XYZ file of C-alpha atoms in Angstrom:
402
model
C 3.173 14.006 -10.093
C 4.582 17.733 -10.612
C 7.714 17.880 -10.008
C 8.209 19.388 -6.436
C 11.860 22.305 -6.389
C 13.805 20.406 -3.804
C 14.425 23.899 -1.929
C 11.229 23.602 -1.210
C 11.189 20.132 0.189
C 14.044 20.570 2.752
C 12.759 19.874 5.901
C 15.162 17.489 8.135
C 12.756 14.692 8.562
C 14.844 12.318 10.573
C 16.666 15.445 13.149
C 15.432 14.120 15.821
C 18.223 14.689 17.873
C 18.804 11.875 20.971
C 15.292 10.136 20.521
C 17.505 7.534 17.650
C 20.626 6.653 17.390
C 23.139 6.086 14.332
C 24.007 3.036 13.006
C 26.277 0.846 15.348
C 27.757 -2.134 15.691
C 28.248 -4.888 18.844
C 29.821 -8.066 18.915
C 27.470 -9.468 21.341
C 25.450 -12.100 20.037
C 21.459 -11.319 19.977
C 18.196 -13.001 19.583
C 17.073 -13.718 16.039
C 14.068 -13.319 14.043
C 11.755 -16.423 15.612
C 11.532 -19.266 12.899
C 11.926 -19.178 9.045
C 10.111 -16.819 6.806
C 6.815 -17.706 6.284
C 5.349 -17.717 2.705
C 3.126 -15.036 3.454
C 5.671 -12.964 5.161
C 7.678 -13.050 1.866
C 4.569 -12.380 -0.586
C 4.019 -9.007 1.809
C 8.022 -8.248 1.772
C 7.745 -8.469 -1.886
C 4.345 -6.030 -1.831
C 6.683 -3.582 -0.156
C 9.762 -3.314 -1.273
C 8.403 -3.624 -5.295
C 6.783 -0.545 -4.829
C 9.236 1.691 -3.061
C 11.541 0.384 -5.396
C 9.138 2.325 -8.382
C 8.301 4.682 -6.296
C 11.986 5.901 -5.051
C 12.911 5.069 -9.137
C 10.546 8.379 -9.847
C 11.429 10.554 -6.776
C 15.048 10.523 -6.962
C 14.930 12.884 -10.072
C 12.060 15.083 -8.822
C 13.704 15.859 -5.104
C 16.583 16.533 -3.019
C 16.168 14.127 -0.463
C 13.395 11.271 0.098
C 12.682 9.031 3.513
C 11.975 5.323 4.195
C 10.265 4.661 7.721
C 10.199 1.184 9.137
C 8.351 0.737 12.277
C 8.188 -2.284 14.816
C 11.309 -3.425 11.572
C 11.994 -6.933 14.128
C 15.488 -8.337 14.072
C 16.758 -7.805 10.154
C 16.775 -11.501 9.879
C 14.799 -14.881 10.563
C 16.352 -18.087 12.308
C 17.137 -19.444 8.672
C 18.913 -16.387 7.725
C 16.672 -14.824 5.036
C 16.710 -11.210 5.535
C 13.451 -9.059 5.963
C 12.011 -5.682 4.386
C 14.526 -3.521 6.469
C 17.500 -5.122 4.952
C 15.940 -5.412 1.318
C 14.970 -1.874 1.133
C 18.808 -0.791 2.144
C 20.115 -2.682 -0.731
C 18.001 -1.546 -3.016
C 18.938 1.800 -1.904
C 23.235 1.175 -2.400
C 22.837 -0.229 -5.575
C 21.307 3.168 -7.126
C 23.683 5.690 -6.730
C 21.393 8.537 -6.602
C 19.279 7.082 -3.801
C 22.594 6.816 -1.754
C 22.523 10.546 -1.961
C 18.824 11.103 -0.998
C 17.367 8.808 1.042
C 17.193 8.823 5.149
C 16.078 5.857 6.527
C 14.458 5.270 10.128
C 13.878 1.983 11.670
C 12.216 1.253 14.735
C 11.070 -1.437 16.930
C 9.599 -1.443 20.983
C 11.777 -3.962 21.940
C 15.797 -3.261 22.326
C 17.135 -6.525 21.646
C 15.733 -6.438 18.184
C 16.770 -3.208 17.503
C 20.332 -4.086 18.206
C 20.443 -7.156 16.280
C 19.018 -5.160 12.962
C 21.256 -2.767 13.639
C 24.524 -5.509 13.825
C 22.226 -6.791 10.620
C 22.929 -3.441 8.511
C 26.532 -2.958 9.790
C 27.227 -5.834 7.438
C 25.632 -5.463 4.423
C 28.121 -4.505 1.801
C 28.533 -1.169 0.607
C 26.346 0.506 3.678
C 29.176 2.839 3.473
C 28.323 4.396 0.669
C 24.874 5.860 1.774
C 25.501 9.302 2.467
C 22.422 9.490 5.556
C 23.345 6.374 7.815
C 20.013 4.886 8.987
C 18.718 5.671 11.894
C 16.968 3.047 14.362
C 15.318 3.598 17.962
C 12.597 1.463 19.856
C 10.344 2.055 22.282
C 6.867 2.835 23.088
C 7.627 6.101 24.459
C 9.720 7.274 21.640
C 7.339 5.898 18.685
C 5.451 8.613 20.887
C 7.680 11.433 20.769
C 8.531 10.431 16.633
C 5.115 10.937 15.878
C 5.100 14.454 17.625
C 7.590 15.190 15.310
C 6.170 14.309 12.279
C 2.910 16.184 13.258
C 4.587 19.245 13.845
C 6.792 18.943 11.023
C 6.238 19.433 6.870
C 8.572 16.083 5.845
C 10.166 14.985 2.585
C 8.482 12.885 0.318
C 8.309 9.424 2.206
C 7.256 5.865 2.431
C 6.474 4.110 5.666
C 5.589 0.567 6.015
C 4.343 -0.487 9.630
C 4.408 -3.787 10.460
C 3.199 -4.135 13.931
C 2.718 -7.489 15.391
C -0.926 -7.050 16.365
C -2.462 -3.190 15.890
C -0.938 -1.297 19.403
C 0.705 1.436 17.988
C -1.127 2.215 14.199
C -3.067 5.267 15.226
C -5.048 7.433 12.659
C -2.564 10.555 14.073
C 0.563 9.063 13.224
C -0.955 7.700 9.774
C -2.092 11.404 9.291
C 1.354 12.908 10.065
C 2.689 11.098 6.957
C 0.444 11.365 4.935
C -0.406 15.215 5.314
C 2.976 15.521 2.953
C 3.274 16.127 -0.896
C 4.590 12.629 -1.958
C 4.264 10.707 1.575
C 2.714 6.939 0.935
C 1.733 4.687 4.270
C 1.282 0.723 4.129
C 0.629 -1.352 7.045
C -0.655 -4.600 8.163
C -3.761 -4.694 8.861
C -4.666 -7.991 11.373
C -8.110 -8.485 10.942
C -8.318 -11.554 13.358
C -7.081 -9.317 16.017
C -9.199 -6.354 15.318
C -12.395 -8.434 14.685
C -12.281 -9.015 18.587
C -11.185 -6.389 19.979
C -13.701 -4.188 18.118
C -15.748 -5.292 20.834
C -13.696 -5.550 23.924
C -14.135 -2.556 26.040
C -10.686 -3.002 27.720
C -8.826 -2.060 24.391
C -11.601 0.518 23.168
C -8.955 3.187 23.515
C -6.620 1.426 20.582
C -9.595 0.755 18.422
C -10.263 4.274 18.579
C -7.188 5.580 17.586
C -7.615 3.450 14.680
C -11.131 3.841 13.601
C -12.478 6.572 15.698
C -14.996 6.270 18.578
C -18.020 6.863 16.083
C -16.916 3.718 13.514
C -16.209 1.998 16.788
C -19.753 1.679 17.829
C -21.038 1.788 14.336
C -19.382 -1.468 13.913
C -19.949 -2.960 17.319
C -23.520 -2.924 16.325
C -23.050 -4.434 12.663
C -20.816 -6.983 13.435
C -22.562 -8.714 16.574
C -25.721 -9.023 13.766
C -22.829 -10.953 11.411
C -21.247 -13.905 12.061
C -19.797 -14.710 9.154
C -16.642 -13.808 8.368
C -16.725 -12.198 5.048
C -19.520 -10.012 6.185
C -16.862 -9.051 9.148
C -14.596 -8.411 6.832
C -16.161 -6.064 4.481
C -17.647 -4.055 7.447
C -14.529 -3.852 9.136
C -12.390 -3.102 5.728
C -15.491 -0.376 5.392
C -14.633 1.631 8.283
C -11.480 1.680 7.964
C -11.625 3.455 4.744
C -13.421 5.823 6.161
C -10.653 5.931 8.437
C -8.070 7.379 5.944
C -10.398 9.051 3.730
C -11.118 11.577 6.424
C -7.447 12.106 7.897
C -6.650 12.546 3.898
C -5.751 9.666 1.829
C -7.873 9.485 -1.355
C -7.365 5.783 -2.168
C -7.116 3.187 -0.265
C -5.880 -0.807 -1.513
C -6.112 -4.112 0.732
C -4.246 -7.218 -0.061
C -5.753 -10.244 1.716
C -3.771 -12.763 3.119
C -5.341 -15.993 4.123
C -4.064 -19.034 6.387
C -3.695 -22.544 5.233
C -7.054 -23.589 6.296
C -8.530 -20.733 3.811
C -9.979 -18.402 6.980
C -8.927 -14.622 6.593
C -5.594 -13.735 8.960
C -4.769 -10.317 7.825
C -4.602 -7.724 5.167
C -1.657 -5.058 3.718
C -3.190 -2.211 3.368
C -2.334 1.281 1.314
C -3.190 4.471 1.671
C -2.327 7.478 -0.810
C -3.108 10.898 -1.778
C -1.752 9.847 -5.376
C -3.734 7.664 -8.407
C -1.409 8.460 -10.725
C 1.617 7.050 -9.991
C 1.497 5.600 -6.880
C -1.973 3.945 -6.769
C -1.565 2.437 -10.230
C 2.053 1.151 -9.244
C 0.775 0.025 -6.046
C -2.582 -1.931 -7.511
C -0.651 -3.905 -10.402
C 1.981 -5.334 -7.912
C -0.784 -6.609 -5.454
C -2.559 -7.822 -9.066
C 0.941 -9.830 -9.702
C 1.200 -11.556 -6.655
C -2.334 -12.794 -6.208
C -2.385 -16.029 -5.944
C -4.581 -16.227 -8.729
C -5.108 -14.742 -11.698
C -7.911 -15.427 -14.048
C -8.377 -15.597 -17.710
C -8.775 -12.241 -18.256
C -6.357 -10.774 -16.396
C -8.176 -10.054 -13.247
C -6.291 -11.004 -9.434
C -7.216 -11.962 -6.670
C -5.394 -9.177 -4.360
C -4.402 -12.163 -1.917
C -2.144 -14.746 -0.745
C -4.162 -17.903 -0.108
C -1.915 -20.507 0.648
C -4.641 -23.227 0.629
C -5.280 -22.861 -3.707
C -1.867 -22.638 -5.006
C -1.756 -21.430 -8.726
C -6.076 -22.260 -8.924
C -7.787 -20.273 -10.907
C -10.911 -18.447 -9.821
C -14.001 -19.451 -10.244
C -16.013 -17.918 -13.173
C -19.676 -17.105 -13.879
C -20.979 -16.855 -17.643
C -19.534 -13.829 -17.768
C -15.837 -13.079 -17.083
C -14.490 -10.472 -14.714
C -13.938 -7.882 -17.392
C -16.959 -8.725 -18.991
C -18.645 -7.748 -15.558
C -16.649 -4.837 -15.379
C -17.824 -3.563 -19.090
C -21.506 -4.010 -18.478
C -20.984 -1.644 -14.407
C -19.345 0.647 -16.549
C -22.019 1.334 -19.418
C -23.998 1.337 -16.316
C -22.410 3.975 -14.215
C -21.135 6.377 -17.194
C -24.322 6.013 -19.460
C -24.634 9.497 -21.106
C -21.016 10.720 -19.917
C -17.953 11.491 -22.177
C -14.592 10.757 -20.145
C -10.649 9.362 -20.691
C -9.772 6.119 -19.699
C -7.916 7.737 -17.351
C -10.698 9.676 -16.102
C -13.016 6.696 -16.264
C -10.086 4.300 -13.396
C -9.716 7.417 -11.057
C -13.774 7.746 -10.677
C -14.544 3.741 -10.558
C -11.710 1.933 -9.614
C -11.874 2.238 -5.734
C -12.508 -0.637 -3.896
C -12.180 -3.044 -7.228
C -9.776 -5.471 -7.542
C -8.967 -4.022 -11.340
C -6.158 -2.608 -12.823
C -5.971 0.540 -15.102
C -5.548 -2.578 -17.356
C -8.237 -4.281 -16.731
C -10.335 -1.504 -17.403
C -8.510 -0.691 -21.027
C -9.223 -4.192 -21.544
C -13.112 -3.219 -20.637
C -13.270 -0.349 -22.870
C -11.456 -1.841 -25.378
C -14.325 -4.883 -25.652
C -17.209 -2.020 -25.197
C -15.237 0.095 -28.075
C -14.331 -2.825 -30.749
C -16.164 -5.958 -29.966
C -19.192 -4.302 -29.158
C -19.282 -1.528 -30.620
C -20.956 -0.127 -27.386
C -19.235 2.818 -27.174
C -17.443 5.700 -28.968
C -13.388 6.420 -28.794
C -11.994 9.851 -29.769
C -7.814 9.713 -29.420
C -5.134 11.652 -29.117
C -6.696 14.771 -31.747
C -10.154 13.063 -30.851
C -10.070 11.577 -34.713
C -12.429 8.693 -34.881
C -11.120 5.764 -35.014
C -11.812 2.955 -37.594
C -11.705 -0.232 -38.089
C -9.085 -0.550 -40.948
C -6.923 1.297 -38.410
C -3.893 -1.269 -37.594
C -3.737 0.282 -33.953
C -7.586 0.554 -33.445
C -7.297 -1.898 -30.583
C -5.609 0.259 -28.918
C -6.730 1.972 -25.825
C -4.689 5.447 -24.007
C -5.402 6.446 -21.030
C -6.200 9.627 -22.948
C -8.829 8.499 -25.390
C -11.741 9.728 -24.491
C -14.664 7.255 -24.457
C -18.525 8.322 -24.874
C -21.099 6.463 -23.365
C -24.519 6.353 -25.036
C -27.109 7.950 -22.938
């Protein structure tokens, strides 16, 4: 990412007046989050918190302010005392003196009791007074609409937004575009496959689906979904439609991480959208790969959480995934000369492969099969006697045969 002058990045992201309230503490008890934290929720929080940590570490030396936006944020803790994503994020900010100075946070939920519970929980976090910019909280769908309109009309500082609705109400491309339109802004959200799969074909909630996908895509998806009862095909149709919808509003890269039920059926997805391949997409792709339930012998993750198959290896054909990737690269780029970074940028979208997987596939092609040639730094050919001959920098140039 290019360095941004903080003076050019000065919009007051959360100057929302009476729409939001400062952190408050009330002595009365409020209801806790229902039940104990599920394993799937823990994985989802880990992905979001790990990404915020990496993203904020990059941004903190480049800009004067950053934002974290959490809609449908919930009451902060589960009934067993486990802290949910908002409190984990705030603790990450408190632990870094620079982030304490520059980070603005806004938490929103339609339930006023959940918002009050989160306010109480935040007020009790050790070191909360270190934050120069106190967390802001809001509640109610009408307030959410006003916030959406506010973001649409203003340039905002680099912001990471997490949308975590129980269903799909509130997932609008208008809101997503309002965030993605500005430099350094990234978006992650909960995509409820089961409920959306049914909702796309339900005329009573058609307006909600139009807000997410766009009218034409809903019509096209309905026609195809009715012909395909199998879950895998339905998933592909809906995720393809979602990717197209996000590309249309400015996203350049979309990642989807699947969550299965204990039965093995698909339940929901965590979707990440960004305009930045490097470092944003690369960072998130690496995080999602690392927390996959299964990672094969080539290091390729399943990009899913599957509680029914703990620690099970991925099914392998005669070729490993990396070998299949290598073969596909040969077909996709024959006759071309590109850097490793350019190959990744042109090919990786919609695949489970990280930059490390691409580097390994290119090592196979270059050093095992001698199917491509490699030029490094000053574009001097690597020789078999070079002690670093298996290294594959992102800047190395690969020549594919015609």
